[in-house]
Coordinates of C-alpha atoms and ligand atoms in Angstrom, one line a residue:
X1 CA -52.5 -9.6 75.4
X2 CA -52.2 -12.0 78.3
X3 CA -53.6 -10.7 81.6
X4 CA -51.1 -9.8 84.4
X5 CA -51.1 -12.1 87.4
X6 CA -51.5 -10.3 90.7
X7 CA -50.1 -11.6 94.0
X8 CA -49.5 -10.2 97.5
X9 CA -46.0 -11.6 97.6
X10 CA -43.8 -12.8 94.8
X11 CA -40.7 -14.8 95.7
X12 CA -38.1 -15.1 93.0
X13 CA -36.2 -18.4 93.6
X14 CA -37.3 -21.7 95.1
X15 CA -34.4 -22.8 97.3
X16 CA -34.8 -23.4 101.0
X17 CA -35.1 -19.6 101.7
X18 CA -37.8 -19.1 99.0
X19 CA -39.8 -22.2 100.0
X20 CA -39.7 -21.3 103.7
X21 CA -40.8 -17.8 102.8
X22 CA -43.6 -19.2 100.6
X23 CA -44.8 -21.4 103.4
X24 CA -44.9 -18.7 106.1
X25 CA -46.5 -16.2 103.7
X26 CA -49.2 -18.6 102.4
X27 CA -49.9 -19.8 105.9
X28 CA -50.5 -16.1 106.9
X29 CA -53.1 -15.9 104.2
X30 CA -51.1 -14.0 101.7
X31 CA -51.6 -14.9 98.0
X32 CA -48.1 -16.1 97.3
X33 CA -46.2 -17.4 94.3
X34 CA -42.6 -18.6 94.0
X35 CA -41.2 -18.1 90.5
X36 CA -38.6 -20.8 89.9
X37 CA -36.7 -21.5 86.7
X38 CA -35.9 -25.1 87.3
X39 CA -36.9 -27.5 90.1
X40 CA -37.5 -26.2 93.6
X41 CA -34.7 -26.9 96.2
X42 CA -31.9 -24.8 94.9
X43 CA -28.3 -25.8 95.8
X44 CA -29.6 -28.0 98.6
X45 CA -30.6 -30.5 96.0
X46 CA -27.1 -31.5 95.3
X47 CA -26.1 -32.2 99.0
X48 CA -25.6 -35.8 99.6
X49 CA -26.3 -35.9 103.3
X50 CA -27.6 -33.3 105.7
X51 CA -27.1 -34.1 109.4
X52 CA -27.5 -30.7 111.0
X53 CA -31.0 -29.6 110.1
X54 CA -32.6 -29.3 113.5
X55 CA -35.2 -31.8 114.4
X56 CA -34.5 -34.1 111.4
X57 CA -32.4 -37.2 111.2
X58 CA -29.8 -37.5 108.5
X59 CA -31.4 -37.0 105.0
X60 CA -30.4 -36.0 101.5
X61 CA -30.7 -32.5 100.2
X62 CA -33.3 -33.8 97.8
X63 CA -35.4 -35.2 100.6
X64 CA -35.2 -32.1 102.6
X65 CA -36.1 -29.8 99.7
X66 CA -39.1 -32.1 98.9
X67 CA -40.3 -31.6 102.4
X68 CA -39.9 -27.8 102.1
X69 CA -41.8 -27.8 98.9
X70 CA -44.7 -30.0 100.1
X71 CA -45.1 -27.9 103.2
X72 CA -45.2 -24.6 101.2
X73 CA -47.6 -25.9 98.6
X74 CA -49.7 -27.6 101.3
X75 CA -50.4 -24.1 102.8
X76 CA -51.4 -22.8 99.4
X77 CA -48.2 -21.3 98.1
X78 CA -48.1 -21.5 94.3
X79 CA -45.0 -22.4 92.3
X80 CA -44.7 -21.0 88.8
X81 CA -42.0 -22.4 86.5
X82 CA -40.8 -19.4 84.6
X83 CA -37.7 -17.3 83.8
X84 CA -37.8 -13.8 85.3
X85 CA -36.4 -11.4 82.7
X86 CA -36.6 -8.2 84.8
X87 CA -38.0 -6.7 88.0
X88 CA -39.2 -3.1 87.8
X89 CA -40.4 -0.9 90.6
X90 CA -43.5 1.0 89.5
X91 CA -44.4 4.6 90.5
X92 CA -46.7 3.5 93.3
X93 CA -43.9 1.4 94.8
X94 CA -45.2 -1.9 93.7
X95 CA -43.3 -4.3 91.4
X96 CA -43.8 -5.6 87.9
X97 CA -41.9 -8.8 86.9
X98 CA -41.5 -9.5 83.2
X99 CA -41.3 -13.3 82.9
X100 CA -41.5 -16.0 80.3
X101 CA -45.0 -16.6 81.7
X102 CA -46.1 -13.0 81.2
X103 CA -46.3 -10.1 83.7
X104 CA -46.5 -10.7 87.5
X105 CA -47.5 -7.8 89.8
X106 CA -47.2 -7.4 93.6
X107 CA -46.6 -4.9 96.3
X108 CA -43.7 -7.1 97.6
X109 CA -41.0 -9.0 95.9
X110 CA -38.6 -11.3 97.8
X111 CA -35.3 -12.0 96.1
X112 CA -34.2 -15.6 96.9
X113 CA -32.1 -16.2 93.9
X114 CA -29.1 -17.7 95.8
X115 CA -25.6 -17.9 94.6
X116 CA -23.7 -19.9 92.0
X117 CA -20.2 -21.5 92.3
X118 CA -17.1 -19.4 91.8
X119 CA -14.5 -20.6 89.4
X120 CA -10.8 -21.0 90.4
X121 CA -9.8 -19.1 87.2
X122 CA -6.6 -21.2 86.4
X123 CA -5.4 -22.5 83.1
X124 CA -7.1 -25.7 82.1
X125 CA -10.1 -25.3 84.4
X126 CA -12.7 -24.2 81.9
X127 CA -11.4 -26.5 79.2
X128 CA -11.7 -29.6 81.5
X129 CA -15.2 -29.0 82.8
X130 CA -16.9 -32.3 82.3
X131 CA -13.6 -34.0 81.5
X132 CA -12.3 -34.2 85.1
X133 CA -13.2 -30.8 86.5
X134 CA -16.4 -30.6 88.5
X135 CA -18.2 -28.3 90.9
X136 CA -20.6 -31.0 92.2
X137 CA -19.4 -34.0 94.2
X138 CA -22.8 -35.7 94.3
X139 CA -23.4 -35.3 90.6
X140 CA -19.9 -36.3 89.3
X141 CA -18.2 -38.1 92.2
X142 CA -19.3 -41.6 91.0
X143 CA -17.2 -41.1 87.8
X144 CA -14.1 -41.0 90.0
X145 CA -14.7 -44.1 92.0
X146 CA -11.3 -45.5 93.2
X147 CA -9.5 -42.6 91.3
X148 CA -7.2 -39.9 92.6
X149 CA -9.2 -36.9 93.5
X150 CA -8.2 -33.3 94.3
X151 CA -10.6 -30.9 96.1
X152 CA -9.9 -27.2 96.0
X153 CA -11.0 -24.8 98.7
X154 CA -11.0 -24.3 102.5
X155 CA -14.6 -23.6 103.4
X156 CA -17.4 -25.9 104.6
X157 CA -18.3 -26.9 101.0
X158 CA -14.8 -28.2 100.2
X159 CA -14.3 -30.0 103.5
X160 CA -17.8 -31.5 103.5
X161 CA -17.9 -32.6 99.9
X162 CA -14.4 -34.2 100.3
X163 CA -16.0 -36.5 102.8
X164 CA -18.6 -37.6 100.2
X165 CA -15.8 -38.2 97.7
X166 CA -13.8 -40.2 100.3
X167 CA -16.7 -42.7 100.3
X168 CA -15.8 -43.3 96.6
X169 CA -12.0 -43.2 96.7
X170 CA -9.2 -43.9 99.2
X171 CA -7.2 -41.1 97.6
X172 CA -8.7 -37.7 98.3
X173 CA -6.6 -34.6 98.9
X174 CA -7.9 -31.1 99.8
X175 CA -5.8 -28.1 98.9
X176 CA -6.2 -24.7 100.4
X177 CA -4.5 -21.5 99.8
X178 CA -4.0 -20.6 103.4
X179 CA -2.6 -22.5 106.4
X180 CA -6.0 -22.7 108.2
X181 CA -9.3 -23.9 107.0
X182 CA -12.2 -21.5 107.0
X183 CA -14.6 -24.4 107.5
X184 CA -16.3 -25.1 110.8
X185 CA -14.0 -27.0 113.2
X186 CA -16.4 -29.9 113.5
X187 CA -16.3 -30.4 109.7
X188 CA -12.5 -30.1 109.6
X189 CA -12.2 -32.7 112.3
X190 CA -14.5 -35.1 110.6
X191 CA -12.5 -34.7 107.4
X192 CA -9.3 -35.4 109.1
X193 CA -10.8 -38.4 110.8
X194 CA -11.9 -39.7 107.4
X195 CA -8.2 -39.9 106.3
X196 CA -8.4 -37.1 103.8
X197 CA -5.0 -35.7 102.9
X198 CA -4.4 -31.9 102.9
X199 CA -2.1 -29.5 101.1
X200 CA -2.1 -26.3 103.0
X201 CA -0.7 -22.9 102.0
X202 CA -0.8 -24.2 98.4
X203 CA -2.3 -22.7 95.3
X204 CA -3.3 -24.4 92.1
X205 CA -1.4 -23.0 89.2
X206 CA -2.9 -25.1 86.4
X207 CA -5.0 -28.1 85.6
X208 CA -3.2 -30.2 83.0
X209 CA -4.8 -32.6 80.5
X210 CA -3.9 -35.4 78.3
X211 CA -6.3 -36.9 75.6
X212 CA -8.9 -34.4 76.7
X213 CA -9.0 -35.7 80.3
X214 CA -7.5 -34.2 83.5
X215 CA -4.1 -35.8 84.0
X216 CA -2.3 -33.7 86.6
X217 CA -2.3 -30.5 88.6
X218 CA 0.6 -28.0 89.1
X219 CA 0.8 -26.5 92.5
X220 CA 2.7 -23.6 94.1
X221 CA 3.8 -24.4 97.7
X222 CA 3.7 -20.9 99.2
X223 CA 5.9 -21.8 102.2
X224 CA 8.8 -22.9 99.9
X225 CA 8.0 -20.9 96.8
X226 CA 8.4 -24.1 94.8
X227 CA 6.1 -25.4 92.0
X228 CA 5.5 -29.0 91.4
X229 CA 3.1 -31.2 89.4
X230 CA 1.2 -34.2 90.7
X231 CA -1.1 -36.7 88.9
X232 CA -4.9 -36.4 89.6
X233 CA -7.9 -37.9 87.8
X234 CA -10.5 -35.5 89.1
X235 CA -10.5 -31.9 90.4
X236 CA -13.5 -30.7 92.4
X237 CA -13.6 -27.0 93.0
X238 CA -15.4 -25.4 95.9
X239 CA -14.0 -21.9 96.3
X240 CA -17.1 -20.0 97.3
X241 CA -20.1 -18.5 95.5
X242 CA -21.2 -15.5 93.6
X243 CA -24.6 -13.9 94.4
X244 CA -27.2 -14.1 91.7
X245 CA -28.3 -10.4 91.5
X246 CA -28.4 -9.7 87.8
X247 CA -32.1 -9.2 87.9
X248 CA -32.3 -7.2 91.0
X249 CA -33.1 -3.4 90.8
X250 CA -30.2 -1.2 92.0
X251 CA -30.0 -1.6 95.8
X252 CA -27.3 -1.6 98.4
X253 CA -24.9 -4.4 98.3
X254 CA -21.7 -5.4 100.1
X255 CA -18.2 -5.4 98.4
X256 CA -18.7 -8.9 97.2
X257 CA -22.1 -8.1 95.7
X258 CA -24.3 -9.7 98.3
X259 CA -27.5 -7.8 99.0
X260 CA -27.7 -5.8 102.2
X261 CA -30.8 -6.0 104.3
X262 CA -32.1 -4.8 107.6
X263 CA -33.1 -7.2 110.4
X264 CA -36.6 -7.6 108.7
X265 CA -34.8 -8.8 105.5
X266 CA -35.8 -5.6 103.7
X267 CA -33.3 -4.2 101.2
X268 CA -32.7 -0.5 100.6
X269 CA -35.7 -0.6 98.3
X270 CA -39.0 -0.5 100.3
X271 CA -41.1 -3.6 99.6
X272 CA -38.1 -5.6 98.2
X273 CA -36.7 -8.2 100.5
X274 CA -33.6 -10.5 100.1
X275 CA -33.2 -13.9 101.8
X276 CA -30.8 -16.8 101.8
X277 CA -27.5 -17.1 100.0
X278 CA -28.0 -13.9 98.0
X279 CA -28.1 -11.8 101.2
X280 CA -25.1 -10.3 103.0
X281 CA -24.9 -12.6 105.9
X282 CA -22.0 -14.1 107.9
X283 CA -23.3 -17.7 108.2
X284 CA -24.9 -19.5 105.3
X285 CA -26.8 -22.6 106.3
X286 CA -30.1 -24.2 105.2
X287 CA -31.5 -23.4 108.6
X288 CA -30.5 -19.7 108.4
X289 CA -31.9 -19.5 104.9
X290 CA -35.2 -20.9 106.1
X291 CA -35.1 -18.4 109.0
X292 CA -34.5 -15.6 106.6
X293 CA -37.6 -16.7 104.7
X294 CA -39.8 -16.8 107.8
X295 CA -38.6 -13.4 108.9
X296 CA -39.2 -11.8 105.4
X297 CA -42.7 -13.4 105.2
X298 CA -43.7 -12.0 108.6
X299 CA -42.4 -8.4 108.0
X300 CA -43.5 -8.4 104.3
X301 CA -47.0 -9.1 105.6
X302 CA -46.8 -6.2 108.0
X303 CA -45.5 -4.0 105.2
X304 CA -48.5 -4.8 103.0
X305 CA -50.8 -3.9 105.9
X306 CA -49.0 -0.6 106.4
X307 CA -49.1 0.1 102.7
X308 CA -52.8 -0.6 102.6
X309 CA -53.3 1.9 105.5
X310 CA -51.2 4.4 103.7
X311 CA -48.7 4.4 106.6
X312 CA -45.7 3.3 104.6
Ligands
LIG401 P1 -16.7 -20.1 101.5 O1 -17.1 -20.3 103.0 O2 -16.8 -18.7 101.0 O3 -15.3 -20.6 101.3 C1 -14.6 -20.5 100.1 C2 -13.2 -21.1 100.2 O4 -12.6 -21.0 99.0 C3 -12.4 -20.3 101.2 O5 -11.6 -21.2 102.0 C4 -11.5 -19.4 100.3 O6 -10.2 -19.2 100.8 C5 -11.4 -20.3 99.1 N1 -11.2 -19.5 97.9 C6 -11.9 -18.5 97.5 N2 -11.5 -18.0 96.3 C7 -10.4 -18.8 96.0 C8 -9.5 -18.8 94.9 N3 -9.6 -17.9 93.9 N4 -8.5 -19.7 94.9 C9 -8.4 -20.6 96.0 N5 -9.2 -20.6 97.0 C10 -10.2 -19.7 97.0 O7 -17.6 -21.0 100.5 P2 -18.3 -22.4 100.7 O8 -17.4 -23.3 101.4 O9 -18.9 -22.7 99.4 O10 -19.5 -22.1 101.8 C11 -20.5 -21.1 101.4 C12 -21.4 -20.9 102.6 O11 -22.2 -22.1 102.7 C13 -20.7 -20.7 103.9 O12 -21.4 -19.8 104.6 C14 -20.8 -22.1 104.5 O13 -20.7 -22.0 106.0 C15 -22.1 -22.6 104.0 N6 -22.0 -24.1 104.0 C16 -22.4 -24.8 105.1 C17 -22.3 -26.2 105.2 C18 -22.6 -26.9 106.4 O14 -22.9 -26.3 107.5 N7 -22.7 -28.2 106.5 C19 -21.9 -26.9 104.0 C20 -21.6 -26.2 102.9 C21 -21.6 -24.8 102.9 P3 -10.0 -18.3 102.1 O15 -10.4 -19.1 103.3 O16 -8.5 -18.0 102.1 O17 -10.8 -17.1 101.9

């Protein structure tokens, strides 16, 4: 039987939160591993342009994620490419992780699994994924160069990604179910300045296809109660995210399923921390995810000392 791998801190998920946590933890001398299923960087990897990360000029999500990774590994944080199957709390309060790379053990586990996109749940959406429906502007936008594009959602993602799509097409419309955007005012202003059209107070009823491609979208104008159909070639959906908590042992969560933590990022389970997009927090940014990681690393280290002194 393969031997278990022992660490001081195991971080599950290698997005900005996990990488920042790995950096701080390794730099503090803790034997640290990030377990990541795919490439480190998380959702940041698909951001075309980041202009608000303090201290850095405009750069792509890929570039920023690479910097995070280099800094973390430079301080000695290890990255293991594996799938975590389950996380179990042992009788002594430490954790055992069953992974595709065998068993990992540690007194602290940090959940940095992020969130994945939410579906709009309208007829035609699932059927047209890859045929005109997309959840990633950077990945699929170039297929819709000079085409008619619809963006669904009213948050920062919808408004910001619409600006990337506007570079590819003169005809971009954002539709939102309410009469006010949820996105930050500066992003809404930039979107309006970029000449992006809006359909407010409007819901998508269906995404219609022809010859296995998106052809049109049927809307309900909530202010008039009328439905109408308009031609579109591509539909990009950014209607929020769902926290990735399937693996997480039973702990306190908010109504939407995001993990609740204290100000040290500790969950309701001693020794288990949650950081970044998976956490119940009001403002989700790369910089706040990184800050979560730093805070968790700091207090997890204190927790380990207290545990070793039998004072926890
Ligand atoms: P979000 O802030 O949760 O916004 C989701 C949007 O989708 C909301 O406008 C919501 O409408 C709408 N929506 C939700 N379910 C819907 C449905 N079934 N049908 C139609 N519309 C629906 O999600 P996000 O924009 O992905 O942002 C996630 C987090 O990342 C946020 O904290 C955001 O600040 C952050 N972020 C920041 C930046 C940046 O700073 N540059 C960029 C991207 C994301 P309601 O408004 O009516 O609820």
